[in-house]
Amino acid sequence: MASLYRLILPALRRLPREAAHELTLRAVELGAGRFLGAAAAQEPDPPVLAQRLWGLDFANPVGLAAGYDKDARVPDAMLHLGFGFVEVGTVTARPQPGNPRPRLFRLEQDQAVINRLGFNSGGLDAVCERLSQRIRSGIVGVNLGKNRDTDDAAGDYAKGILRAARLADYLVVNVSSPNTPGLRELQQRALLGSLLERLSSVRETTGCQVPLLLKIAPDLTAEERRDIAQVVLEAGIDGLIVSNTTVERPHGLLSRHAHETGGLSGRPLFTPSTALLAEMYRLTQGRLPLIGVGGIASAEDAYAKIRAGASLVQLYTALVFSGPDLVNQIKSGLASLLKSDGFASIAEAVGTAQGAPSVRRSGSLVVPS
Ligand SMILES: Cc1cc2nc3c(=O)[nH]c(=O)nc-3n(C[C@H](O)[C@H](O)[C@H](O)COP(=O)(O)O)c2cc1C
């Protein structure tokens, strides 16, 4: 049965991209989520997709990437669509409007999106208030950013950790969105080292060991990639999310919006973000879980991310083009791919496209097939 989303997709396409997103979000908020997606969301996930990471039990590895639900309006409705986890945010310390519109563009022919939203955010107070109203079930992470006009970037992230630590299953330090001036510079070795050290000790003061992850950009030099790997291992960061949107414009983009300023996501991001993922897996020697994100639109794409080193995956842009049925398609396809390659779990498949044995956190040796 076609989901309602597929039926209303032509109408949504005719709306400006941001209005279509707001309309979908409002509908989900009002309880229409289960009608937009397929009924299959109610079926239990195949056991082969289950895994335990950071002490959290993931029923499946397919997550909703940051940016879809910036203000934590619908995390539970999105979990009910079949996601194994949902990341809300990016949330800034104080509310801010983001960049002037238009700031979101749909690249239909390229199955891509360009955004220069610039962290439009209702702020920490609003997000934490909503999260505190939840009956907690299902894994929800909170992605933290900084205000555009702040003088103290580290202070903004610290506030986010202090406020959200007890309300989130994991936290993300986002230093990789391209639309906030100066943000990506925080990925440079010296700045990143002192930022992560400070944030690790802020987390200590909260008394709860909420996992702290770092989300990185795909547009990094070889030196920056090596530095980041070293710094996250030294600072005791729990995981990496690879990657955010790209400011590059790969050759061959067809859509008329291809030269808009902002971060490009979707299909053209798949290859560069997967290459970066594989490299970060190698540079961190498989010692911390990675979340692979960028251009996933099928079970094969999700499987390629896992084989490149991801323990979990996330998606956003493909949802815009395919609707929420995609989540269940990816999960069932992934279960078949794992089984047909003889893997009894995701953990067994992680990093097996790397060509070299690797030691997982559990200490067991994983030899590529
Ligand atoms: C409209 C839009 C808004 C986004 N906003 C955020 C954000 O606030 N914080 C963040 O870390 N990533 C944000 N992202 C990046 C996504 O989380 C993801 O890293 C990226 O889009 C690649 O995945 P995809 O190709 O599946 O979309 C945004 C992406 C899009 C398309």
mmCIF file of N, CA and C and ligand atoms in Angstrom, residues 65-68 70 87 89-90 104 113 115 117 119 143 174 176-177 215 243-245 265-267 269 293-296 314-318, ligand 1:
data_model
loop_
_atom_site.group_PDB
_atom_site.id
_atom_site.type_symbol
_atom_site.label_atom_id
_atom_site.label_comp_id
_atom_site.label_asym_id
_atom_site.label_seq_id
_atom_site.Cartn_x
_atom_site.Cartn_y
_atom_site.Cartn_z
ATOM 1 N N ALA A 65 19.004 11.941 10.920
ATOM 2 C CA ALA A 65 20.129 12.870 11.100
ATOM 3 C C ALA A 65 19.651 14.205 11.656
ATOM 4 N N ALA A 66 20.579 14.959 12.234
ATOM 5 C CA ALA A 66 20.265 16.281 12.791
ATOM 6 C C ALA A 66 19.776 17.213 11.689
ATOM 7 N N GLY A 67 18.940 18.157 12.076
ATOM 8 C CA GLY A 67 18.467 19.176 11.143
ATOM 9 C C GLY A 67 17.023 18.996 10.758
ATOM 10 N N TYR A 68 16.533 17.751 10.834
ATOM 11 C CA TYR A 68 15.133 17.508 10.465
ATOM 12 C C TYR A 68 14.223 18.037 11.574
ATOM 13 N N LYS A 70 14.898 20.183 14.444
ATOM 14 C CA LYS A 70 15.874 21.023 15.154
ATOM 15 C C LYS A 70 15.425 21.360 16.576
ATOM 16 N N GLU A 87 18.174 12.044 16.158
ATOM 17 C CA GLU A 87 19.029 13.123 16.688
ATOM 18 C C GLU A 87 18.319 14.452 16.478
ATOM 19 N N GLY A 89 18.059 18.761 17.018
ATOM 20 C CA GLY A 89 19.005 19.869 16.912
ATOM 21 C C GLY A 89 19.404 20.047 15.462
ATOM 22 N N THR A 90 20.328 20.894 15.212
ATOM 23 C CA THR A 90 21.216 21.558 16.152
ATOM 24 C C THR A 90 20.467 22.607 16.954
ATOM 25 N N LEU A 104 16.889 27.271 1.631
ATOM 26 C CA LEU A 104 16.782 25.811 1.482
ATOM 27 C C LEU A 104 16.359 25.511 0.047
ATOM 28 N N VAL A 113 19.997 18.332 -1.709
ATOM 29 C CA VAL A 113 19.473 19.564 -1.109
ATOM 30 C C VAL A 113 20.664 20.469 -0.820
ATOM 31 N N ASN A 115 21.396 23.651 1.778
ATOM 32 C CA ASN A 115 20.808 24.508 2.813
ATOM 33 C C ASN A 115 21.833 25.490 3.339
ATOM 34 N N LEU A 117 20.657 27.337 6.224
ATOM 35 C CA LEU A 117 19.722 27.741 7.276
ATOM 36 C C LEU A 117 20.425 28.567 8.354
ATOM 37 N N PHE A 119 21.613 27.532 11.470
ATOM 38 C CA PHE A 119 21.171 27.221 12.848
ATOM 39 C C PHE A 119 19.962 28.053 13.273
ATOM 40 N N ASN A 143 21.941 17.350 19.367
ATOM 41 C CA ASN A 143 23.063 17.936 18.637
ATOM 42 C C ASN A 143 23.190 19.401 19.045
ATOM 43 N N ASN A 174 28.626 19.798 17.500
ATOM 44 C CA ASN A 174 28.606 20.035 16.052
ATOM 45 C C ASN A 174 29.511 21.218 15.728
ATOM 46 N N SER A 176 30.709 21.465 12.531
ATOM 47 C CA SER A 176 30.918 21.190 11.106
ATOM 48 C C SER A 176 29.865 21.746 10.162
ATOM 49 N N SER A 177 28.876 22.489 10.671
ATOM 50 C CA SER A 177 27.914 23.076 9.740
ATOM 51 C C SER A 177 28.580 24.241 9.016
ATOM 52 N N LYS A 215 30.702 15.744 15.522
ATOM 53 C CA LYS A 215 30.270 15.642 14.117
ATOM 54 C C LYS A 215 31.200 16.477 13.250
ATOM 55 N N SER A 243 29.312 12.355 7.857
ATOM 56 C CA SER A 243 29.750 13.717 7.954
ATOM 57 C C SER A 243 28.573 14.673 7.827
ATOM 58 N N ASN A 244 28.897 15.935 8.008
ATOM 59 C CA ASN A 244 27.936 17.003 7.747
ATOM 60 C C ASN A 244 27.870 17.269 6.234
ATOM 61 N N THR A 245 27.211 18.318 5.847
ATOM 62 C CA THR A 245 27.067 18.667 4.423
ATOM 63 C C THR A 245 28.388 19.219 3.875
ATOM 64 N N SER A 265 23.780 18.210 0.481
ATOM 65 C CA SER A 265 23.550 16.878 1.055
ATOM 66 C C SER A 265 22.875 16.002 0.013
ATOM 67 N N GLY A 266 22.707 14.727 0.350
ATOM 68 C CA GLY A 266 22.035 13.816 -0.572
ATOM 69 C C GLY A 266 23.024 13.063 -1.448
ATOM 70 N N ARG A 267 22.497 12.549 -2.568
ATOM 71 C CA ARG A 267 23.272 11.601 -3.383
ATOM 72 C C ARG A 267 24.717 12.037 -3.695
ATOM 73 N N LEU A 269 26.766 13.550 -2.046
ATOM 74 C CA LEU A 269 27.627 13.507 -0.856
ATOM 75 C C LEU A 269 28.015 12.078 -0.484
ATOM 76 N N VAL A 293 26.964 9.055 7.793
ATOM 77 C CA VAL A 293 25.838 9.822 7.256
ATOM 78 C C VAL A 293 26.301 10.592 6.025
ATOM 79 N N GLY A 294 25.438 10.664 5.053
ATOM 80 C CA GLY A 294 25.754 11.366 3.810
ATOM 81 C C GLY A 294 25.305 10.566 2.611
ATOM 82 N N GLY A 295 24.165 10.962 2.050
ATOM 83 C CA GLY A 295 23.739 10.380 0.778
ATOM 84 C C GLY A 295 23.131 9.000 0.851
ATOM 85 N N ILE A 296 22.754 8.532 2.026
ATOM 86 C CA ILE A 296 22.154 7.189 2.103
ATOM 87 C C ILE A 296 20.720 7.244 1.572
ATOM 88 N N GLN A 314 22.857 7.359 9.576
ATOM 89 C CA GLN A 314 21.765 8.339 9.658
ATOM 90 C C GLN A 314 21.443 8.834 8.263
ATOM 91 N N LEU A 315 20.239 9.354 8.107
ATOM 92 C CA LEU A 315 19.882 9.970 6.833
ATOM 93 C C LEU A 315 18.907 11.112 7.050
ATOM 94 N N TYR A 316 18.875 11.979 6.059
ATOM 95 C CA TYR A 316 17.922 13.083 6.063
ATOM 96 C C TYR A 316 17.398 13.308 4.635
ATOM 97 N N THR A 317 18.297 13.668 3.711
ATOM 98 C CA THR A 317 17.855 14.158 2.405
ATOM 99 C C THR A 317 17.006 13.140 1.640
ATOM 100 N N ALA A 318 17.367 11.874 1.689
ATOM 101 C CA ALA A 318 16.604 10.875 0.936
ATOM 102 C C ALA A 318 15.164 10.783 1.423
HETATM 103 C C1 LIG B 1 17.948 21.033 5.580
HETATM 104 C C2 LIG B 1 19.078 20.462 6.358
HETATM 105 C C3 LIG B 1 19.367 20.960 7.625
HETATM 106 C C4 LIG B 1 20.416 20.407 8.348
HETATM 107 N N1 LIG B 1 20.663 20.892 9.602
HETATM 108 C C5 LIG B 1 21.644 20.324 10.357
HETATM 109 C C6 LIG B 1 21.873 20.753 11.679
HETATM 110 O O1 LIG B 1 21.178 21.617 12.212
HETATM 111 N N2 LIG B 1 22.893 20.165 12.357
HETATM 112 C C7 LIG B 1 23.672 19.182 11.820
HETATM 113 O O2 LIG B 1 24.570 18.678 12.489
HETATM 114 N N3 LIG B 1 23.448 18.734 10.555
HETATM 115 C C8 LIG B 1 22.465 19.287 9.837
HETATM 116 N N4 LIG B 1 22.231 18.833 8.565
HETATM 117 C C9 LIG B 1 23.135 17.803 8.012
HETATM 118 C C10 LIG B 1 22.547 16.386 8.163
HETATM 119 O O3 LIG B 1 22.418 16.036 9.513
HETATM 120 C C11 LIG B 1 23.472 15.360 7.454
HETATM 121 O O4 LIG B 1 24.717 15.361 8.091
HETATM 122 C C12 LIG B 1 23.672 15.669 5.983
HETATM 123 O O5 LIG B 1 22.505 16.203 5.416
HETATM 124 C C13 LIG B 1 24.085 14.434 5.183
HETATM 125 O O6 LIG B 1 23.088 13.447 5.233
HETATM 126 P P1 LIG B 1 21.998 13.230 4.037
HETATM 127 O O7 LIG B 1 22.760 13.231 2.746
HETATM 128 O O8 LIG B 1 21.335 11.939 4.353
HETATM 129 O O9 LIG B 1 21.072 14.388 4.144
HETATM 130 C C14 LIG B 1 21.193 19.369 7.811
HETATM 131 C C15 LIG B 1 20.876 18.866 6.537
HETATM 132 C C16 LIG B 1 19.846 19.394 5.821
HETATM 133 C C17 LIG B 1 19.527 18.832 4.471
#
